Amino acid sequence: MKRPTPFLLALTLFGAPLPAQPPEDVVKADFLPKFARYVTWPEAAQPAAGQPFQLCMIGRDPFGPPLDRAAAGEAIDGHGVAVRRMESAAGAQGCHMAFVQGADPAETGRLLNAVRTMPVLTVTDGSGPQRGMIHFTMVGGRVRFFIDQASALQRGLTISSRLLALAAGVRQRR
């Protein structure tokens, strides 16, 4: 009887190797435009017929082309998703969603503060104390997110229970 090679033995015992996980920023870029599927905006803040949802990158953009590709493949209630990049929150009035990231936590806080009265779903990342309505984090080596439902409700946004169920944690109404 022929003896199996160590490689074949390892495959038999441990199974085939798992495919490599995509980079963290690519996973986050894929998530971002999908969040809009699970959020309801006030009637006055919804895009007009034929107009896209505006996904704004306020401050730094860690995603680049992967976000553009992910947004191009999305449609929410018959609306496409357009990505707008801006250095500051000036001009954010037309944004439906905004990924907000300053050069440091203090700047992120200032940018979030600039859109706090608008019906904009804010998304953040990082370890600073200032967080958006959705905040990316790593849990067990996987990209996860926390949701601040109370903050969303204050701005007239309703987050679907389906998205809330996927979150690593939810801050409920006050």
Short mmCIF file of N, CA and C in Angstrom, two decimals:
data_model
loop_
_atom_site.label_atom_id
_atom_site.label_comp_id
_atom_site.label_asym_id
_atom_site.label_seq_id
_atom_site.Cartn_x
_atom_site.Cartn_y
_atom_site.Cartn_z
N MET A 1 0.84 -1.18 0.00
CA MET A 1 0.00 0.00 0.00
C MET A 1 0.88 1.24 0.00
N LYS A 2 0.52 2.19 -0.84
CA LYS A 2 1.30 3.42 -0.95
C LYS A 2 0.93 4.37 0.19
N ARG A 3 1.92 4.93 0.82
CA ARG A 3 1.68 5.86 1.94
C ARG A 3 1.36 7.25 1.39
N PRO A 4 0.38 7.96 2.00
CA PRO A 4 0.05 9.31 1.52
C PRO A 4 1.18 10.28 1.86
N THR A 5 1.34 11.28 1.02
CA THR A 5 2.34 12.31 1.29
C THR A 5 1.87 13.15 2.47
N PRO A 6 2.79 13.80 3.17
CA PRO A 6 2.37 14.65 4.30
C PRO A 6 1.34 15.70 3.89
N PHE A 7 1.46 16.27 2.70
CA PHE A 7 0.52 17.27 2.23
C PHE A 7 -0.88 16.69 2.10
N LEU A 8 -1.00 15.53 1.46
CA LEU A 8 -2.31 14.88 1.30
C LEU A 8 -2.88 14.47 2.64
N LEU A 9 -2.03 14.03 3.55
CA LEU A 9 -2.48 13.66 4.89
C LEU A 9 -3.04 14.89 5.61
N ALA A 10 -2.34 16.02 5.48
CA ALA A 10 -2.81 17.25 6.12
C ALA A 10 -4.16 17.68 5.55
N LEU A 11 -4.32 17.58 4.23
CA LEU A 11 -5.60 17.94 3.62
C LEU A 11 -6.72 17.03 4.11
N THR A 12 -6.41 15.75 4.27
CA THR A 12 -7.41 14.79 4.73
C THR A 12 -7.80 15.08 6.17
N LEU A 13 -6.83 15.37 7.01
CA LEU A 13 -7.11 15.58 8.43
C LEU A 13 -7.73 16.95 8.71
N PHE A 14 -7.24 17.97 8.03
CA PHE A 14 -7.65 19.32 8.38
C PHE A 14 -8.51 19.99 7.31
N GLY A 15 -8.74 19.32 6.22
CA GLY A 15 -9.53 19.93 5.15
C GLY A 15 -8.67 20.86 4.33
N ALA A 16 -9.24 21.31 3.24
CA ALA A 16 -8.53 22.23 2.35
C ALA A 16 -8.32 23.56 3.06
N PRO A 17 -7.26 24.26 2.74
CA PRO A 17 -7.04 25.57 3.37
C PRO A 17 -8.18 26.52 3.00
N LEU A 18 -8.52 27.38 3.95
CA LEU A 18 -9.56 28.37 3.72
C LEU A 18 -9.04 29.46 2.80
N PRO A 19 -9.91 30.00 1.95
CA PRO A 19 -9.44 31.09 1.10
C PRO A 19 -9.07 32.29 1.98
N ALA A 20 -8.14 33.07 1.51
CA ALA A 20 -7.71 34.25 2.26
C ALA A 20 -8.87 35.24 2.39
N GLN A 21 -8.98 35.86 3.54
CA GLN A 21 -9.99 36.88 3.76
C GLN A 21 -9.62 38.13 2.97
N PRO A 22 -10.61 38.84 2.38
CA PRO A 22 -10.26 40.09 1.70
C PRO A 22 -9.76 41.10 2.73
N PRO A 23 -8.99 42.09 2.30
CA PRO A 23 -8.52 43.11 3.23
C PRO A 23 -9.70 43.79 3.94
N GLU A 24 -9.44 44.21 5.16
CA GLU A 24 -10.47 44.84 6.01
C GLU A 24 -11.16 46.00 5.31
N ASP A 25 -10.40 46.88 4.65
CA ASP A 25 -11.00 48.04 3.99
C ASP A 25 -11.90 47.64 2.83
N VAL A 26 -11.60 46.55 2.15
CA VAL A 26 -12.44 46.08 1.05
C VAL A 26 -13.78 45.57 1.60
N VAL A 27 -13.73 44.87 2.72
CA VAL A 27 -14.96 44.38 3.36
C VAL A 27 -15.83 45.57 3.78
N LYS A 28 -15.22 46.58 4.39
CA LYS A 28 -15.96 47.76 4.82
C LYS A 28 -16.55 48.51 3.63
N ALA A 29 -15.77 48.61 2.55
CA ALA A 29 -16.27 49.28 1.34
C ALA A 29 -17.47 48.54 0.78
N ASP A 30 -17.47 47.21 0.85
CA ASP A 30 -18.62 46.44 0.39
C ASP A 30 -19.84 46.66 1.28
N PHE A 31 -19.64 46.79 2.58
CA PHE A 31 -20.74 47.01 3.52
C PHE A 31 -21.41 48.37 3.30
N LEU A 32 -20.61 49.42 3.15
CA LEU A 32 -21.13 50.78 3.17
C LEU A 32 -22.37 51.03 2.31
N PRO A 33 -22.34 50.79 1.01
CA PRO A 33 -23.54 51.10 0.23
C PRO A 33 -24.73 50.20 0.56
N LYS A 34 -24.48 49.03 1.11
CA LYS A 34 -25.57 48.11 1.45
C LYS A 34 -26.38 48.58 2.65
N PHE A 35 -25.78 49.38 3.53
CA PHE A 35 -26.51 49.86 4.70
C PHE A 35 -27.79 50.59 4.31
N ALA A 36 -27.78 51.29 3.18
CA ALA A 36 -28.95 52.07 2.76
C ALA A 36 -30.18 51.20 2.54
N ARG A 37 -29.98 49.94 2.20
CA ARG A 37 -31.12 49.03 2.01
C ARG A 37 -31.97 48.89 3.27
N TYR A 38 -31.36 49.12 4.42
CA TYR A 38 -32.00 48.82 5.70
C TYR A 38 -32.31 50.07 6.51
N VAL A 39 -32.35 51.20 5.84
CA VAL A 39 -32.62 52.47 6.53
C VAL A 39 -33.75 53.17 5.80
N THR A 40 -34.65 53.79 6.57
CA THR A 40 -35.71 54.60 6.00
C THR A 40 -35.46 56.04 6.41
N TRP A 41 -35.41 56.93 5.41
CA TRP A 41 -35.19 58.35 5.65
C TRP A 41 -36.54 59.06 5.70
N PRO A 42 -36.60 60.22 6.34
CA PRO A 42 -37.84 61.01 6.28
C PRO A 42 -38.18 61.32 4.83
N GLU A 43 -39.43 61.46 4.53
CA GLU A 43 -39.90 61.69 3.15
C GLU A 43 -39.14 62.83 2.48
N ALA A 44 -38.95 63.93 3.19
CA ALA A 44 -38.28 65.10 2.60
C ALA A 44 -36.80 64.84 2.28
N ALA A 45 -36.20 63.83 2.90
CA ALA A 45 -34.78 63.56 2.70
C ALA A 45 -34.51 62.45 1.67
N GLN A 46 -35.56 61.84 1.16
CA GLN A 46 -35.37 60.76 0.19
C GLN A 46 -35.00 61.34 -1.17
N PRO A 47 -34.22 60.59 -1.96
CA PRO A 47 -33.86 61.11 -3.28
C PRO A 47 -35.08 61.23 -4.19
N ALA A 48 -35.05 62.23 -5.03
CA ALA A 48 -36.14 62.42 -6.01
C ALA A 48 -36.09 61.31 -7.05
N ALA A 49 -37.19 61.13 -7.75
CA ALA A 49 -37.26 60.11 -8.79
C ALA A 49 -36.10 60.28 -9.78
N GLY A 50 -35.42 59.17 -10.06
CA GLY A 50 -34.31 59.20 -10.99
C GLY A 50 -32.99 59.66 -10.41
N GLN A 51 -33.00 60.10 -9.17
CA GLN A 51 -31.77 60.57 -8.52
C GLN A 51 -31.19 59.48 -7.63
N PRO A 52 -29.86 59.42 -7.50
CA PRO A 52 -29.25 58.38 -6.68
C PRO A 52 -29.20 58.76 -5.20
N PHE A 53 -29.02 57.73 -4.37
CA PHE A 53 -28.66 57.95 -2.97
C PHE A 53 -27.24 58.50 -2.98
N GLN A 54 -26.97 59.47 -2.13
CA GLN A 54 -25.65 60.08 -2.06
C GLN A 54 -24.89 59.49 -0.87
N LEU A 55 -23.82 58.77 -1.18
CA LEU A 55 -22.92 58.24 -0.16
C LEU A 55 -21.71 59.16 -0.15
N CYS A 56 -21.57 59.95 0.90
CA CYS A 56 -20.50 60.94 0.97
C CYS A 56 -19.36 60.44 1.83
N MET A 57 -18.17 60.73 1.38
CA MET A 57 -16.96 60.46 2.13
C MET A 57 -16.51 61.82 2.66
N ILE A 58 -16.69 62.04 3.95
CA ILE A 58 -16.35 63.34 4.54
C ILE A 58 -15.03 63.19 5.29
N GLY A 59 -14.03 63.96 4.86
CA GLY A 59 -12.70 63.86 5.45
C GLY A 59 -11.86 62.88 4.65
N ARG A 60 -11.23 61.97 5.34
CA ARG A 60 -10.34 60.99 4.69
C ARG A 60 -11.15 59.85 4.07
N ASP A 61 -10.67 59.34 2.94
CA ASP A 61 -11.31 58.21 2.25
C ASP A 61 -10.34 57.04 2.25
N PRO A 62 -10.54 56.06 3.15
CA PRO A 62 -9.63 54.91 3.19
C PRO A 62 -9.98 53.82 2.18
N PHE A 63 -11.05 54.01 1.40
CA PHE A 63 -11.56 52.93 0.55
C PHE A 63 -11.22 53.06 -0.93
N GLY A 64 -11.32 54.24 -1.49
CA GLY A 64 -10.99 54.47 -2.89
C GLY A 64 -11.80 53.64 -3.86
N PRO A 65 -11.16 53.09 -4.91
CA PRO A 65 -11.87 52.35 -5.96
C PRO A 65 -12.74 51.19 -5.49
N PRO A 66 -12.37 50.42 -4.44
CA PRO A 66 -13.29 49.35 -4.01
C PRO A 66 -14.68 49.88 -3.60
N LEU A 67 -14.73 51.08 -3.02
CA LEU A 67 -16.03 51.66 -2.67
C LEU A 67 -16.79 52.05 -3.93
N ASP A 68 -16.10 52.62 -4.90
CA ASP A 68 -16.76 53.00 -6.15
C ASP A 68 -17.37 51.77 -6.83
N ARG A 69 -16.63 50.66 -6.83
CA ARG A 69 -17.15 49.42 -7.43
C ARG A 69 -18.36 48.89 -6.66
N ALA A 70 -18.27 48.90 -5.34
CA ALA A 70 -19.39 48.40 -4.52
C ALA A 70 -20.63 49.26 -4.73
N ALA A 71 -20.46 50.58 -4.77
CA ALA A 71 -21.60 51.49 -4.94
C ALA A 71 -22.22 51.33 -6.33
N ALA A 72 -21.40 51.11 -7.33
CA ALA A 72 -21.90 50.97 -8.71
C ALA A 72 -22.82 49.75 -8.84
N GLY A 73 -22.64 48.76 -8.00
CA GLY A 73 -23.45 47.56 -8.07
C GLY A 73 -24.70 47.58 -7.19
N GLU A 74 -24.96 48.68 -6.54
CA GLU A 74 -26.10 48.77 -5.63
C GLU A 74 -27.27 49.55 -6.23
N ALA A 75 -28.47 49.13 -5.86
CA ALA A 75 -29.70 49.86 -6.18
C ALA A 75 -30.60 49.75 -4.96
N ILE A 76 -31.10 50.88 -4.49
CA ILE A 76 -31.97 50.92 -3.33
C ILE A 76 -33.29 51.54 -3.76
N ASP A 77 -34.34 50.74 -3.72
CA ASP A 77 -35.67 51.20 -4.13
C ASP A 77 -35.64 51.90 -5.49
N GLY A 78 -34.91 51.33 -6.43
CA GLY A 78 -34.84 51.89 -7.77
C GLY A 78 -33.85 53.03 -7.94
N HIS A 79 -33.12 53.37 -6.90
CA HIS A 79 -32.12 54.44 -6.95
C HIS A 79 -30.73 53.83 -6.92
N GLY A 80 -29.84 54.33 -7.74
CA GLY A 80 -28.44 53.94 -7.68
C GLY A 80 -27.78 54.59 -6.47
N VAL A 81 -26.52 54.33 -6.30
CA VAL A 81 -25.75 54.95 -5.21
C VAL A 81 -24.58 55.69 -5.84
N ALA A 82 -24.48 56.98 -5.58
CA ALA A 82 -23.38 57.81 -6.07
C ALA A 82 -22.45 58.14 -4.91
N VAL A 83 -21.16 58.06 -5.14
CA VAL A 83 -20.17 58.38 -4.12
C VAL A 83 -19.67 59.79 -4.36
N ARG A 84 -19.73 60.61 -3.31
CA ARG A 84 -19.17 61.97 -3.35
C ARG A 84 -18.09 62.08 -2.29
N ARG A 85 -16.97 62.67 -2.65
CA ARG A 85 -15.87 62.85 -1.70
C ARG A 85 -15.71 64.33 -1.41
N MET A 86 -15.60 64.65 -0.12
CA MET A 86 -15.44 66.05 0.29
C MET A 86 -14.50 66.13 1.49
N GLU A 87 -13.70 67.17 1.53
CA GLU A 87 -12.74 67.33 2.61
C GLU A 87 -13.41 67.76 3.91
N SER A 88 -14.50 68.52 3.80
CA SER A 88 -15.20 68.99 5.00
C SER A 88 -16.68 68.67 4.87
N ALA A 89 -17.43 69.02 5.90
CA ALA A 89 -18.87 68.75 5.89
C ALA A 89 -19.65 69.82 5.12
N ALA A 90 -18.97 70.85 4.63
CA ALA A 90 -19.64 71.87 3.82
C ALA A 90 -20.18 71.19 2.57
N GLY A 91 -21.44 71.37 2.30
CA GLY A 91 -22.06 70.75 1.13
C GLY A 91 -22.64 69.38 1.41
N ALA A 92 -22.70 68.98 2.66
CA ALA A 92 -23.21 67.65 3.02
C ALA A 92 -24.73 67.59 3.06
N GLN A 93 -25.42 68.69 2.78
CA GLN A 93 -26.88 68.72 2.86
C GLN A 93 -27.53 67.65 1.99
N GLY A 94 -26.98 67.32 0.84
CA GLY A 94 -27.59 66.33 -0.04
C GLY A 94 -27.18 64.90 0.24
N CYS A 95 -26.36 64.69 1.26
CA CYS A 95 -25.89 63.34 1.57
C CYS A 95 -26.99 62.54 2.28
N HIS A 96 -27.10 61.28 1.94
CA HIS A 96 -28.00 60.38 2.65
C HIS A 96 -27.21 59.57 3.67
N MET A 97 -26.01 59.17 3.27
CA MET A 97 -25.09 58.44 4.15
C MET A 97 -23.76 59.17 4.08
N ALA A 98 -23.00 59.10 5.17
CA ALA A 98 -21.68 59.72 5.16
C ALA A 98 -20.72 58.88 5.99
N PHE A 99 -19.63 58.47 5.36
CA PHE A 99 -18.53 57.89 6.11
C PHE A 99 -17.68 59.07 6.53
N VAL A 100 -17.47 59.19 7.84
CA VAL A 100 -16.79 60.36 8.39
C VAL A 100 -15.49 59.91 9.05
N GLN A 101 -14.37 60.48 8.58
CA GLN A 101 -13.09 60.15 9.19
C GLN A 101 -12.15 61.34 9.05
N GLY A 102 -11.82 61.92 10.17
CA GLY A 102 -10.86 63.02 10.18
C GLY A 102 -9.44 62.50 10.27
N ALA A 103 -8.50 63.42 10.29
CA ALA A 103 -7.09 63.06 10.41
C ALA A 103 -6.78 62.52 11.81
N ASP A 104 -7.62 62.89 12.77
CA ASP A 104 -7.47 62.42 14.15
C ASP A 104 -8.86 62.39 14.79
N PRO A 105 -8.99 61.79 15.99
CA PRO A 105 -10.32 61.70 16.61
C PRO A 105 -11.01 63.04 16.84
N ALA A 106 -10.25 64.09 17.16
CA ALA A 106 -10.86 65.41 17.38
C ALA A 106 -11.48 65.94 16.09
N GLU A 107 -10.78 65.77 14.97
CA GLU A 107 -11.33 66.23 13.70
C GLU A 107 -12.56 65.40 13.30
N THR A 108 -12.51 64.10 13.55
CA THR A 108 -13.69 63.27 13.29
C THR A 108 -14.88 63.79 14.08
N GLY A 109 -14.66 64.14 15.34
CA GLY A 109 -15.72 64.71 16.18
C GLY A 109 -16.28 66.00 15.59
N ARG A 110 -15.41 66.88 15.11
CA ARG A 110 -15.87 68.14 14.51
C ARG A 110 -16.70 67.88 13.24
N LEU A 111 -16.25 66.92 12.42
CA LEU A 111 -16.99 66.60 11.20
C LEU A 111 -18.36 66.01 11.51
N LEU A 112 -18.40 65.11 12.50
CA LEU A 112 -19.69 64.53 12.91
C LEU A 112 -20.62 65.61 13.45
N ASN A 113 -20.06 66.52 14.22
CA ASN A 113 -20.85 67.60 14.81
C ASN A 113 -21.47 68.48 13.73
N ALA A 114 -20.76 68.65 12.62
CA ALA A 114 -21.24 69.51 11.53
C ALA A 114 -22.47 68.93 10.83
N VAL A 115 -22.68 67.62 10.91
CA VAL A 115 -23.84 67.01 10.24
C VAL A 115 -24.87 66.49 11.25
N ARG A 116 -24.71 66.81 12.52
CA ARG A 116 -25.55 66.23 13.58
C ARG A 116 -27.02 66.58 13.47
N THR A 117 -27.38 67.67 12.81
CA THR A 117 -28.79 68.04 12.69
C THR A 117 -29.42 67.57 11.38
N MET A 118 -28.63 66.95 10.53
CA MET A 118 -29.12 66.52 9.21
C MET A 118 -29.57 65.06 9.25
N PRO A 119 -30.53 64.69 8.40
CA PRO A 119 -30.95 63.29 8.33
C PRO A 119 -29.96 62.45 7.51
N VAL A 120 -28.74 62.35 8.02
CA VAL A 120 -27.65 61.66 7.33
C VAL A 120 -27.23 60.47 8.19
N LEU A 121 -27.22 59.30 7.61
CA LEU A 121 -26.72 58.10 8.31
C LEU A 121 -25.20 58.20 8.35
N THR A 122 -24.65 58.40 9.53
CA THR A 122 -23.20 58.56 9.66
C THR A 122 -22.55 57.23 10.02
N VAL A 123 -21.40 56.98 9.40
CA VAL A 123 -20.65 55.75 9.62
C VAL A 123 -19.21 56.14 9.94
N THR A 124 -18.65 55.51 10.96
CA THR A 124 -17.27 55.80 11.37
C THR A 124 -16.49 54.51 11.54
N ASP A 125 -15.22 54.70 11.80
CA ASP A 125 -14.28 53.61 11.99
C ASP A 125 -13.19 54.13 12.91
N GLY A 126 -12.48 53.29 13.56
CA GLY A 126 -11.37 53.74 14.39
C GLY A 126 -11.67 53.62 15.86
N SER A 127 -10.71 54.06 16.65
CA SER A 127 -10.81 53.85 18.09
C SER A 127 -11.16 55.11 18.87
N GLY A 128 -11.42 56.21 18.20
CA GLY A 128 -11.75 57.45 18.90
C GLY A 128 -13.10 57.39 19.59
N PRO A 129 -13.33 58.31 20.51
CA PRO A 129 -14.60 58.31 21.25
C PRO A 129 -15.79 58.78 20.42
N GLN A 130 -15.54 59.53 19.34
CA GLN A 130 -16.62 60.02 18.51
C GLN A 130 -17.01 58.95 17.51
N ARG A 131 -18.29 58.60 17.51
CA ARG A 131 -18.76 57.52 16.64
C ARG A 131 -20.02 57.93 15.91
N GLY A 132 -20.16 57.38 14.71
CA GLY A 132 -21.35 57.62 13.93
C GLY A 132 -22.48 56.70 14.36
N MET A 133 -23.59 56.76 13.63
CA MET A 133 -24.73 55.89 13.93
C MET A 133 -24.36 54.43 13.71
N ILE A 134 -23.46 54.20 12.77
CA ILE A 134 -22.89 52.86 12.56
C ILE A 134 -21.39 53.02 12.72
N HIS A 135 -20.80 52.12 13.48
CA HIS A 135 -19.36 52.20 13.74
C HIS A 135 -18.72 50.84 13.49
N PHE A 136 -17.80 50.80 12.52
CA PHE A 136 -17.08 49.56 12.23
C PHE A 136 -16.12 49.21 13.35
N THR A 137 -15.97 47.90 13.57
CA THR A 137 -15.01 47.39 14.54
C THR A 137 -14.57 46.00 14.09
N MET A 138 -13.54 45.50 14.70
CA MET A 138 -13.09 44.14 14.44
C MET A 138 -13.45 43.29 15.66
N VAL A 139 -14.10 42.16 15.43
CA VAL A 139 -14.48 41.23 16.50
C VAL A 139 -14.06 39.84 16.03
N GLY A 140 -13.17 39.23 16.78
CA GLY A 140 -12.73 37.89 16.41
C GLY A 140 -12.11 37.81 15.03
N GLY A 141 -11.40 38.88 14.63
CA GLY A 141 -10.76 38.89 13.33
C GLY A 141 -11.68 39.17 12.15
N ARG A 142 -12.93 39.53 12.44
CA ARG A 142 -13.90 39.81 11.37
C ARG A 142 -14.43 41.23 11.51
N VAL A 143 -14.77 41.82 10.37
CA VAL A 143 -15.36 43.16 10.38
C VAL A 143 -16.78 43.05 10.88
N ARG A 144 -17.08 43.82 11.90
CA ARG A 144 -18.43 43.90 12.47
C ARG A 144 -18.77 45.38 12.64
N PHE A 145 -19.96 45.66 13.14
CA PHE A 145 -20.35 47.05 13.36
C PHE A 145 -21.30 47.14 14.53
N PHE A 146 -21.27 48.31 15.16
CA PHE A 146 -22.19 48.67 16.23
C PHE A 146 -23.15 49.71 15.66
N ILE A 147 -24.37 49.74 16.19
CA ILE A 147 -25.37 50.70 15.73
C ILE A 147 -25.87 51.53 16.90
N ASP A 148 -25.92 52.84 16.69
CA ASP A 148 -26.49 53.77 17.66
C ASP A 148 -27.90 54.12 17.16
N GLN A 149 -28.86 53.27 17.53
CA GLN A 149 -30.23 53.45 17.07
C GLN A 149 -30.83 54.74 17.64
N ALA A 150 -30.46 55.10 18.86
CA ALA A 150 -31.00 56.31 19.48
C ALA A 150 -30.63 57.55 18.65
N SER A 151 -29.38 57.62 18.22
CA SER A 151 -28.93 58.75 17.41
C SER A 151 -29.65 58.78 16.07
N ALA A 152 -29.85 57.64 15.45
CA ALA A 152 -30.56 57.58 14.17
C ALA A 152 -31.99 58.08 14.32
N LEU A 153 -32.67 57.63 15.36
CA LEU A 153 -34.05 58.05 15.58
C LEU A 153 -34.16 59.55 15.82
N GLN A 154 -33.17 60.14 16.50
CA GLN A 154 -33.17 61.60 16.72
C GLN A 154 -33.13 62.36 15.41
N ARG A 155 -32.56 61.76 14.36
CA ARG A 155 -32.45 62.43 13.06
C ARG A 155 -33.54 62.00 12.10
N GLY A 156 -34.52 61.24 12.60
CA GLY A 156 -35.64 60.82 11.78
C GLY A 156 -35.37 59.59 10.93
N LEU A 157 -34.27 58.88 11.19
CA LEU A 157 -33.93 57.68 10.43
C LEU A 157 -34.39 56.44 11.17
N THR A 158 -34.94 55.50 10.45
CA THR A 158 -35.37 54.24 11.04
C THR A 158 -34.49 53.13 10.47
N ILE A 159 -33.84 52.40 11.37
CA ILE A 159 -32.97 51.30 10.95
C ILE A 159 -33.75 50.00 11.11
N SER A 160 -33.77 49.21 10.05
CA SER A 160 -34.51 47.96 10.02
C SER A 160 -34.02 46.98 11.09
N SER A 161 -34.96 46.22 11.61
CA SER A 161 -34.61 45.20 12.61
C SER A 161 -33.67 44.15 12.01
N ARG A 162 -33.72 43.98 10.69
CA ARG A 162 -32.81 43.02 10.04
C ARG A 162 -31.36 43.47 10.17
N LEU A 163 -31.09 44.76 10.02
CA LEU A 163 -29.73 45.27 10.19
C LEU A 163 -29.35 45.29 11.66
N LEU A 164 -30.29 45.67 12.51
CA LEU A 164 -30.01 45.68 13.96
C LEU A 164 -29.60 44.29 14.44
N ALA A 165 -30.22 43.23 13.87
CA ALA A 165 -29.92 41.87 14.27
C ALA A 165 -28.51 41.45 13.87
N LEU A 166 -27.94 42.08 12.85
CA LEU A 166 -26.59 41.74 12.39
C LEU A 166 -25.50 42.47 13.15
N ALA A 167 -25.88 43.50 13.89
CA ALA A 167 -24.90 44.32 14.59
C ALA A 167 -24.27 43.57 15.77
N ALA A 168 -23.03 43.93 16.06
CA ALA A 168 -22.33 43.36 17.23
C ALA A 168 -22.92 43.93 18.51
N GLY A 169 -23.57 45.08 18.43
CA GLY A 169 -24.21 45.72 19.57
C GLY A 169 -25.08 46.86 19.09
N VAL A 170 -26.11 47.17 19.86
CA VAL A 170 -27.05 48.24 19.50
C VAL A 170 -27.30 49.13 20.71
N ARG A 171 -27.15 50.43 20.53
CA ARG A 171 -27.52 51.39 21.57
C ARG A 171 -28.97 51.76 21.30
N GLN A 172 -29.86 51.37 22.20
CA GLN A 172 -31.29 51.56 22.02
C GLN A 172 -31.72 52.99 22.30
N ARG A 173 -32.99 53.20 22.13
CA ARG A 173 -33.58 54.52 22.43
C ARG A 173 -33.25 54.92 23.84
N ARG A 174 -33.18 56.22 24.06
CA ARG A 174 -32.86 56.73 25.42
C ARG A 174 -34.10 56.76 26.27
#
